[in-house]
Coordinates of N, CA and C in Angstrom, one line a residue:
X182 N -24.8 -55.5 -29.0 CA -25.0 -54.2 -29.3 C -24.7 -53.6 -27.7
X183 N -25.9 -54.1 -27.1 CA -26.1 -53.6 -25.5 C -24.8 -53.4 -24.9
X184 N -24.1 -54.8 -25.0 CA -23.1 -55.0 -24.1 C -21.9 -54.1 -24.7
X185 N -21.5 -54.0 -25.8 CA -20.5 -53.1 -26.6 C -21.3 -51.4 -25.9
X186 N -22.4 -50.7 -25.6 CA -23.0 -49.9 -25.2 C -22.2 -49.1 -23.8
X187 N -22.9 -50.7 -23.5 CA -22.6 -50.2 -21.7 C -20.9 -50.4 -21.3
X188 N -19.9 -51.2 -22.0 CA -19.0 -50.9 -21.6 C -17.9 -49.7 -22.1
X189 N -18.9 -49.1 -23.5 CA -18.4 -47.7 -23.9 C -18.7 -46.7 -22.7
X190 N -19.6 -46.8 -22.0 CA -19.8 -45.5 -20.4 C -19.1 -46.4 -19.5
X191 N -18.5 -47.4 -19.7 CA -18.0 -47.9 -18.6 C -16.5 -47.4 -19.1
X192 N -15.9 -46.9 -20.1 CA -14.7 -47.3 -20.1 C -13.9 -46.0 -19.4
X193 N -12.9 -46.0 -19.5 CA -12.3 -44.6 -19.2 C -12.1 -43.6 -19.7
X194 N -12.9 -43.4 -20.4 CA -13.1 -41.7 -21.2 C -13.5 -40.9 -20.3
X195 N -14.7 -41.8 -19.6 CA -15.6 -40.9 -18.5 C -14.8 -40.8 -17.3
X196 N -14.7 -39.6 -16.9 CA -13.9 -39.5 -15.6 C -14.6 -40.0 -14.1
X197 N -16.0 -40.1 -14.0 CA -16.4 -40.8 -13.1 C -17.0 -42.2 -13.3
X198 N -16.7 -43.1 -12.4 CA -17.3 -44.7 -12.5 C -19.3 -44.9 -12.5
X199 N -19.9 -44.9 -13.6 CA -21.3 -44.9 -13.6 C -21.7 -46.4 -13.0
X200 N -22.6 -46.3 -12.2 CA -23.3 -47.6 -11.4 C -24.4 -47.8 -12.4
X201 N -25.1 -49.6 -12.2 CA -25.7 -49.5 -13.4 C -27.5 -48.6 -12.9
X202 N -27.6 -48.2 -11.6 CA -28.6 -47.8 -12.0 C -28.5 -46.2 -12.8
X203 N -27.1 -45.3 -13.0 CA -27.4 -44.1 -13.3 C -27.3 -44.7 -15.1
X204 N -26.5 -46.1 -15.2 CA -26.3 -46.7 -16.7 C -28.1 -47.1 -17.2
X205 N -28.7 -47.7 -16.5 CA -30.0 -47.8 -16.9 C -30.6 -45.8 -17.0
X206 N -31.1 -45.3 -16.5 CA -31.4 -44.2 -16.6 C -30.9 -43.5 -18.1
X207 N -29.5 -43.6 -18.2 CA -28.9 -43.2 -19.3 C -29.8 -43.7 -20.9
X208 N -29.6 -45.2 -20.7 CA -30.2 -45.7 -21.4 C -31.6 -45.4 -21.8
X209 N -32.4 -45.4 -20.6 CA -33.3 -45.3 -21.2 C -34.1 -43.7 -21.7
X210 N -33.2 -42.6 -21.1 CA -33.2 -41.2 -21.9 C -33.0 -41.4 -23.6
X211 N -32.0 -42.7 -23.6 CA -31.9 -42.5 -25.2 C -32.5 -43.4 -25.8
X212 N -32.3 -44.6 -26.0 CA -33.0 -45.3 -27.2 C -33.5 -46.5 -26.5
X213 N -33.2 -47.2 -25.7 CA -33.4 -48.8 -24.9 C -34.3 -48.8 -24.2
X214 N -35.0 -49.1 -24.1 CA -35.7 -50.1 -22.8 C -35.3 -51.2 -22.1
X215 N -34.8 -50.6 -21.1 CA -34.2 -51.7 -20.3 C -34.5 -51.7 -19.1
X216 N -34.3 -53.4 -18.7 CA -34.5 -53.6 -17.2 C -33.6 -53.4 -16.3
X217 N -33.1 -52.6 -15.0 CA -31.9 -52.5 -14.2 C -31.0 -53.7 -14.1
X218 N -31.8 -54.9 -14.0 CA -31.2 -56.1 -13.3 C -30.4 -56.6 -14.8
X219 N -30.6 -56.4 -15.7 CA -29.9 -56.5 -16.4 C -28.5 -56.0 -16.9
X220 N -28.6 -54.4 -17.0 CA -27.2 -53.8 -17.1 C -26.7 -54.2 -15.8
X221 N -27.3 -54.9 -14.8 CA -26.1 -54.9 -13.4 C -25.4 -56.5 -14.0
X222 N -26.3 -57.3 -14.3 CA -26.3 -58.7 -14.8 C -24.9 -58.3 -16.2
X223 N -25.2 -57.6 -17.2 CA -24.0 -57.2 -18.0 C -22.4 -56.6 -17.6
X224 N -23.1 -56.1 -16.1 CA -21.8 -55.4 -15.8 C -20.9 -56.1 -15.5
X225 N -21.5 -57.3 -14.7 CA -20.8 -57.9 -13.7 C -19.3 -59.0 -13.8

């Protein structure tokens, strides 16, 4: 679930490339309580 959510954010439908920090903030504002290190690991 988390992996697919990150892939959606990283997909080409968004005009800018999001960094792991920005994705972490995005998820914290939505639903997920997630650590930035986990987002970085999944994005690699």
